C-alpha positions as MATLAB code, in Angstrom:
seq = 'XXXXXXXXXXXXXXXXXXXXXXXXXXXXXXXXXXXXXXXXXXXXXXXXXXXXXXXXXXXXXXXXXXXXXXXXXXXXXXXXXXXXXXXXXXXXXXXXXXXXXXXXXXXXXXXXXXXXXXXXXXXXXXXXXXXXXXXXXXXXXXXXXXXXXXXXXXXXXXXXXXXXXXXXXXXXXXXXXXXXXXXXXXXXXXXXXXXXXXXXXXXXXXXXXXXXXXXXXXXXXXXXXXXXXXXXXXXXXXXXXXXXXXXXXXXXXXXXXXXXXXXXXXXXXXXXXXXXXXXXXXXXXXXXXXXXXXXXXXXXXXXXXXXXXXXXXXXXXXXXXXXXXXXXXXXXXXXXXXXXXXXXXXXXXXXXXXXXXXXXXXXXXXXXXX';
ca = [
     -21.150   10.643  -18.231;
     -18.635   12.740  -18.755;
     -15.277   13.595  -17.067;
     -15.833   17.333  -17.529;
     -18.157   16.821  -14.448;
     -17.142   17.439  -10.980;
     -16.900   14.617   -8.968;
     -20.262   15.239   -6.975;
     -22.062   15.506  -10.419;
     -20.270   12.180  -11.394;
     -21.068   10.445   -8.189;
     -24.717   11.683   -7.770;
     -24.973   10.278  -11.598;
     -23.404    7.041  -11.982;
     -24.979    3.949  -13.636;
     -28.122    5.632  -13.182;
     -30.589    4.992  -16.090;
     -31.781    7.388  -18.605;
     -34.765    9.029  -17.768;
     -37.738    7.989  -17.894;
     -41.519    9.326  -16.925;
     -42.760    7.796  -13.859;
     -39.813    5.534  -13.367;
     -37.532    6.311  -10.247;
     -34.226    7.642  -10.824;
     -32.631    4.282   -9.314;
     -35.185    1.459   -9.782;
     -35.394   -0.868   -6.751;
     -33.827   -3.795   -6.304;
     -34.410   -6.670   -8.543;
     -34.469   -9.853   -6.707;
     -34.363  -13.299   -8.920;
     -32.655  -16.822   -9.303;
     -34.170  -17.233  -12.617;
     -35.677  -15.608  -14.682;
     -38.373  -15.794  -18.081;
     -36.619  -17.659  -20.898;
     -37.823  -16.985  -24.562;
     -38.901  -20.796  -25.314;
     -36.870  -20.838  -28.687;
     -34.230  -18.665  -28.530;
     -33.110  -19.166  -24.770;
     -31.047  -17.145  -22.601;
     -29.789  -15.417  -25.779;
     -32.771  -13.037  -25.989;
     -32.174  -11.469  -22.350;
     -29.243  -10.370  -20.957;
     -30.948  -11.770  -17.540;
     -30.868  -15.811  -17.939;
     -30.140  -17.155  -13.833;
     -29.239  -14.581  -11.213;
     -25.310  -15.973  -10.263;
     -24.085  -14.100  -13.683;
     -27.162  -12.204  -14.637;
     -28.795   -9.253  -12.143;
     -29.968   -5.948  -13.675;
     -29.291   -4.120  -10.234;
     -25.602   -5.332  -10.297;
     -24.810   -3.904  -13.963;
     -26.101   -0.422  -13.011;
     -23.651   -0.383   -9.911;
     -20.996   -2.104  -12.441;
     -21.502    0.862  -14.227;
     -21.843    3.698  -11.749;
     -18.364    1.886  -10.551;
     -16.993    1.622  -14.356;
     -17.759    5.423  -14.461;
     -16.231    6.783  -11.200;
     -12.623    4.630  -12.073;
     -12.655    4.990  -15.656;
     -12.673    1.384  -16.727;
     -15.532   -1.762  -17.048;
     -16.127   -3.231  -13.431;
     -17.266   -6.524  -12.487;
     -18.545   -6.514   -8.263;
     -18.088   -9.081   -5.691;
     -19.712  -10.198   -2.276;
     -16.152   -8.701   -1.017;
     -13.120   -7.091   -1.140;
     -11.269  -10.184   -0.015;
     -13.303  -11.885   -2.695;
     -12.320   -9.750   -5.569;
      -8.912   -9.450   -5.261;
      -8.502  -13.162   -4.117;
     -10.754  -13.859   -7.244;
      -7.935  -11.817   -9.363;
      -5.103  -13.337   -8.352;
      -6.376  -16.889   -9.013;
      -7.847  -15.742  -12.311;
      -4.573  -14.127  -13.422;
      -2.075  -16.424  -11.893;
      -0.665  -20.172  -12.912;
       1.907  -22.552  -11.737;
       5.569  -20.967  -12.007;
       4.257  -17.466  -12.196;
       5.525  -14.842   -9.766;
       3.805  -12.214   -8.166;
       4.740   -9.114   -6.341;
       2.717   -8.143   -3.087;
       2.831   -5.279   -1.290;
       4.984   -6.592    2.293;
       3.101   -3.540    4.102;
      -0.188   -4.310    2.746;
      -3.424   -5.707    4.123;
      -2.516   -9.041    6.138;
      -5.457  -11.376    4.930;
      -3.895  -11.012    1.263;
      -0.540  -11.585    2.589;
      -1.948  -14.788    4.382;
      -3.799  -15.870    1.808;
      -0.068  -15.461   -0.932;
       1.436  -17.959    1.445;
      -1.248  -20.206    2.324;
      -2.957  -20.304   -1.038;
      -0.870  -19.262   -4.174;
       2.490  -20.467   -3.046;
       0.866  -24.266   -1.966;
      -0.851  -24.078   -6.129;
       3.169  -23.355   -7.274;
       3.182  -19.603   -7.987;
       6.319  -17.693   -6.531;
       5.514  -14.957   -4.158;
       7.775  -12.163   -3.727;
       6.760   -9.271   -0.873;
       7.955   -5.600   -1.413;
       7.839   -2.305    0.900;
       5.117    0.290   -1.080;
       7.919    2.991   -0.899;
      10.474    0.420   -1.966;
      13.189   -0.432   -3.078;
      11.712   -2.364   -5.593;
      13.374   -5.343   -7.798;
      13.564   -5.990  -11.404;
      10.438   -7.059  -12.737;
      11.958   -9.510  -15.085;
      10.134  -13.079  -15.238;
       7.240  -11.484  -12.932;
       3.801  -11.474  -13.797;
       1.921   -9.330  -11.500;
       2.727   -6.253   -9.680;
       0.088   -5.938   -6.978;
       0.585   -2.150   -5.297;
      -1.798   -0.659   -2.689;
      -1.238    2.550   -2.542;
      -1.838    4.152    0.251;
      -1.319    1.276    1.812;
      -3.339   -0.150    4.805;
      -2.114    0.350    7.324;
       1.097    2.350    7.312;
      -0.340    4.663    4.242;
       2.614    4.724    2.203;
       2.612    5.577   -1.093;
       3.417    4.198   -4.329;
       4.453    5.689   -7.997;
       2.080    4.372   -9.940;
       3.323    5.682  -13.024;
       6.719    4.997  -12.588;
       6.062    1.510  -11.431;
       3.586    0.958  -14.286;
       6.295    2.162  -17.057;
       9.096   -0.611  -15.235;
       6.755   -3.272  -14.967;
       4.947   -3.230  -18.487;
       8.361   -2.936  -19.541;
       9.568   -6.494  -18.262;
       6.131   -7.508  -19.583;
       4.497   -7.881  -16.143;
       0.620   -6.389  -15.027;
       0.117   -3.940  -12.704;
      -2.718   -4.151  -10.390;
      -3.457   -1.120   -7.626;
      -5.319   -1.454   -4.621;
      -7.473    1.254   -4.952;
      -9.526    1.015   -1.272;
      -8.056    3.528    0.725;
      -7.730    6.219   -1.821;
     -11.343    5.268   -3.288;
     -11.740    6.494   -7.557;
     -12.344   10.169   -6.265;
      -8.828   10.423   -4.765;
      -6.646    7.827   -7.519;
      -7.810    7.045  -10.946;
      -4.898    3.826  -11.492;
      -6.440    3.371  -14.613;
      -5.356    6.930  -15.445;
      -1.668    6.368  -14.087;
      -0.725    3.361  -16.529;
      -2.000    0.421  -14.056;
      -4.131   -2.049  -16.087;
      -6.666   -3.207  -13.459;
      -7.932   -1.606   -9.939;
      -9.382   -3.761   -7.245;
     -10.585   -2.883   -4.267;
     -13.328   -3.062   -0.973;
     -16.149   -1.082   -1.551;
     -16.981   -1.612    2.009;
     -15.112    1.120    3.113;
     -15.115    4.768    1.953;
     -16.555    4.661   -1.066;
     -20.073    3.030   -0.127;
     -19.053    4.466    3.220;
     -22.042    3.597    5.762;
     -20.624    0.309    7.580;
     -23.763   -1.846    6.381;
     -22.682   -4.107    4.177;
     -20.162   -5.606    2.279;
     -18.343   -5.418   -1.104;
     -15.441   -5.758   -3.686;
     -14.812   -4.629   -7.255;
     -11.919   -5.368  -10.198;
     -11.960   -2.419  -12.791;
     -10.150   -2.442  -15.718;
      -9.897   -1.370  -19.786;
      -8.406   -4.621  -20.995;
     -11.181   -6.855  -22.587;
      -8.954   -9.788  -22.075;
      -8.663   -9.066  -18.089;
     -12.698   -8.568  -17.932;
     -13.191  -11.971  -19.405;
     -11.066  -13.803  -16.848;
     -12.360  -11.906  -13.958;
     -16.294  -12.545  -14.788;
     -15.550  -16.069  -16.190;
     -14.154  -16.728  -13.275;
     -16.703  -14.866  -10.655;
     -19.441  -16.748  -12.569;
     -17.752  -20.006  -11.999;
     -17.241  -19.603   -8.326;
     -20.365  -17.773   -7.560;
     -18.328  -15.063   -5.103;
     -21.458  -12.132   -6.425;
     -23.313   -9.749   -3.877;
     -26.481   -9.915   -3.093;
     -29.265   -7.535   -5.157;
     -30.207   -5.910   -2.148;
     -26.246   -4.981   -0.951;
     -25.697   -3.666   -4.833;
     -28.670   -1.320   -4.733;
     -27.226   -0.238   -0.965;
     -24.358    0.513   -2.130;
     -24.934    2.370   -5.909;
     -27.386    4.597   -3.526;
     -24.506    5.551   -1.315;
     -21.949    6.282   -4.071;
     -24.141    9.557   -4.055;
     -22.837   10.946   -1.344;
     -19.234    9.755   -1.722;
     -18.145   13.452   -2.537;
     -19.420   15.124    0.535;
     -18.396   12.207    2.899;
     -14.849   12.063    1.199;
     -14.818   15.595    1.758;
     -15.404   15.806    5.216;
     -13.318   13.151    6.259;
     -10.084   14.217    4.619;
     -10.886   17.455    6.187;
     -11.208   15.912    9.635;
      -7.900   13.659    8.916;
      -5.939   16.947    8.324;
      -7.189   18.350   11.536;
      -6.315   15.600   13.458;
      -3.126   14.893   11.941;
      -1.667   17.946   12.895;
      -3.043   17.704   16.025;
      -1.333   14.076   16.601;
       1.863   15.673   15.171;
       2.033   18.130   17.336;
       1.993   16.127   20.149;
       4.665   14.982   22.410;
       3.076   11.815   23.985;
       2.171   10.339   20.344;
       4.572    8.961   18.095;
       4.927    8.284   14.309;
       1.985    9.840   12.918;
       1.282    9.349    9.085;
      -0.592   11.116    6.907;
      -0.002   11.382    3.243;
      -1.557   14.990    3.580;
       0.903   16.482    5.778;
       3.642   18.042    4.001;
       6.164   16.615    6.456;
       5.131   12.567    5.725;
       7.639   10.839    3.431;
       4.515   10.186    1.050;
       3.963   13.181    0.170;
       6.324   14.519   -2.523;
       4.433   11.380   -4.656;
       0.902   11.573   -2.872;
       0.582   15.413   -3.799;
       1.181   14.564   -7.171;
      -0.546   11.644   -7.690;
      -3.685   11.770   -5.829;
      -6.294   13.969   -6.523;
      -7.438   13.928   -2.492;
      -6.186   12.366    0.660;
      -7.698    9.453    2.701;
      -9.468   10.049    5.614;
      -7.502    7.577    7.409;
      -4.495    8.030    9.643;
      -1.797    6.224   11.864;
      -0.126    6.568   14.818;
       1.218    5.099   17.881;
       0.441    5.733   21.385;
       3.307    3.209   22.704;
       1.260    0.225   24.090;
      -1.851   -1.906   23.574;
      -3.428   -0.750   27.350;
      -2.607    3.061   26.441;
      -4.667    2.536   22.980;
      -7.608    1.040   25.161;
      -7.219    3.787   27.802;
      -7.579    6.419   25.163;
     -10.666    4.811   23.223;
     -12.285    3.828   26.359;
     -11.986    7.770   27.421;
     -13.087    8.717   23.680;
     -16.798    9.811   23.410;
     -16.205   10.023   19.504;
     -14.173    7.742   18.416;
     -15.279    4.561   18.401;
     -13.104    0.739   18.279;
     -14.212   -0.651   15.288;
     -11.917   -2.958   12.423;
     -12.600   -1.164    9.221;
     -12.418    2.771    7.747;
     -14.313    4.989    5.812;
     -17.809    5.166    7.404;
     -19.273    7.965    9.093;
     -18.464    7.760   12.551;
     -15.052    7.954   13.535;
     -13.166    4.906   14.425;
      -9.929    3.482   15.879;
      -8.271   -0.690   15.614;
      -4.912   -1.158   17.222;
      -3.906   -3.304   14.104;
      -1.676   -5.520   15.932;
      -4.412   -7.683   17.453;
      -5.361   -9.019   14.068;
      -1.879   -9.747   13.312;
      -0.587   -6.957   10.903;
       3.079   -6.578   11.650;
       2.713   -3.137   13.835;
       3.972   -2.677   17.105;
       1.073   -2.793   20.080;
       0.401    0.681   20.196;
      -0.207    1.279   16.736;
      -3.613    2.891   15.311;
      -5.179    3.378   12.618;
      -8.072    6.110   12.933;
     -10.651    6.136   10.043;
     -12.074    9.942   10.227;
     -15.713    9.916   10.254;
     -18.238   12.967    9.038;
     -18.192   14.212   12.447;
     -16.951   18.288   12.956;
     -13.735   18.778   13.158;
     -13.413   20.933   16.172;
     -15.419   18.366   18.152;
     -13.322   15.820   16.715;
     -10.074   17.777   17.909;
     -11.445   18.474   21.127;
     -12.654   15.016   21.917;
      -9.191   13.282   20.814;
      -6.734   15.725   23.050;
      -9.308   15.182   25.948;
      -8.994   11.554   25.322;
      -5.206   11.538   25.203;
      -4.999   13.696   27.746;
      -6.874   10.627   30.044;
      -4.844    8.398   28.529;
];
């Protein structure tokens, strides 16, 4: 593939297989625990030896996922999965790591719960800063934007410090998805992310991903997927390489429906705080316009209390209360109910492929109930 492709042509492309007569363009689903072993030579004559490291159907989404963020990819049964998976890959005993304070809460939980009772120092930091020296640090984990409050990061600029002091930069790349951030591009030296959200984008099933150029990172990240066993299922991987297809026109509509909305929201005066990296008036933008080559379809908000959030989704005929973004229909969580640190009436809204003027029209008659 090539990066002189638009990215429809790239998504509509990736991992597939060259052509061949009567084959489909993406075979089916290959579903094995072991598989045929050459009686002399072993597992070295196929790359397919036992199906916890070895599954055909998982390499070609590896590389449709490779392709899209411009590195080698290794999947896993989950978001939480790969980037837990990376940080106890990466990370020993008297290391420190930097974590995004703003970021998603189940990583957070799992810093202080997890890597801090195995002796690495954890050190939380706002996305937008300020951040601290990166001296005697050995991982800089950014999510950028970051979920939920979508600030934004400088990836570059980060990258450049932290390589500097010797430390690894990892980006969260789920909210912007490879078709709005290449990290890999901006100096970071591995992505992970969910592909449960936007970029399989249909809400039926769940995954994770680490990307990266480094050989050396690769090798720590499979040895240790293979050793823990934390791979998706045949039948999830072939779900989701055939809904990386479509991640152009979904990615499409839903930024489109995030910008409508947002300057709806904005323009109101019974909603507060509305963020959007999109909006020329959010304090991500100046870096988000530069560095991201589209906006989320994902925005925040708050409507000033918990029974005001339920009021409005309860008079909603579109949106619908669901905990996760990206999919197709249009959804809304009050993130303080799973214990983000957000105040009660805080929302994020995850814009589904729905049209924008019934979108508008069905949020201002809902806050208008509310």
């Amino acid at each position: 593939m090539t990066d002189e492709w638009g990215d429809g042509t790239r998504s509509v492309h990736a991992g597939l297989p060259a052509p061949e007569p009567g084959q489909p363009f993406l075979p089916g689903p290959v579903f094995a625990a072991p598989y045929h072993l050459d009686p002399w030579r072993g597992p070295e004559a196929s790359p397919n030896g036992y199906g916890r490291p070895d599954n055909p159907t998982r390499r070609l989404l590896e590389a449709a996922v490779g392709e899209l963020e411009g590195g080698d990819c290794r999947v896993f049964a989950s978001g939480q999965a790969a980037i837990t998976g990376l940080l106890l890959a990466l990370l020993r005993p008297g290391d420190t790591v930097l974590l995004p304070a703003d970021g998603y809460f189940p990583v957070r939980a799992f810093a202080t719960a997890t890597l801090e009772g195995i002796g690495v120092r954890v050190g939380f930091v706002p996305t937008a800063g300020p951040y601290p020296s990166f001296e005697g640090v050995r991982l800089v984990l950014l999510e950028t934007p970051a979920n939920p409050g979508l600030d934004v990061a400088d990836v570059p600029a980060l990258a450049v410090a932290a390589h500097g002091a010797g430390a690894l930069v990892a980006v969260d790349n789920t909210t912007a998805t490879p078709l709005g951030q290449r990290p890999l591009e901006l100096g970071a030296d591995v992505v992970v992310a969910s592909g449960t959200k936007a970029l399989t984008g249909h809400s039926d099933l769940l995954l994770g991903y680490v990307a990266t150029r480094s050989a050396e990172l690769l090798d720590a990240v499979t040895a240790w997927r293979t050793t823990t066993g934390g791979v998706p299922g045949p039948f999830d991987c072939w779900l989701a390489h055939r809904s990386l297809a479509t991640v152009d026109l979904r990615l499409g509509r839903q930024t489109a429906n995030a910008e409508a909305l947002a300057r709806l929201l904005a323009g109101r005066g019974d909603v507060t705080g509305v963020r959007w990296p999109g909006l020329p008036t959010d304090p991500a933008y100046p870096v988000a316009s530069v560095q991201m080559r589209r906006m989320p379809g994902v925005l925040s908000f708050d409507l000033g209390d918990a029974d005001r959030v339920a009021r409005f989704l309860d008079a909603s005929r579109l949106v619908s209360a669901a905990t996760s973004f990206g999919g197709l229909h249009t959804t809304a969580d009050r993130r303080a109910q799973w214990g983000d640190d957000t105040a009660p009436g805080f929302v994020r809204l995850s814009c589904g492929i729905e049209d924008a003027a019934d979108l508008v029209a069905d949020v201002t008659a809902a806050l208008d109930a509310a």
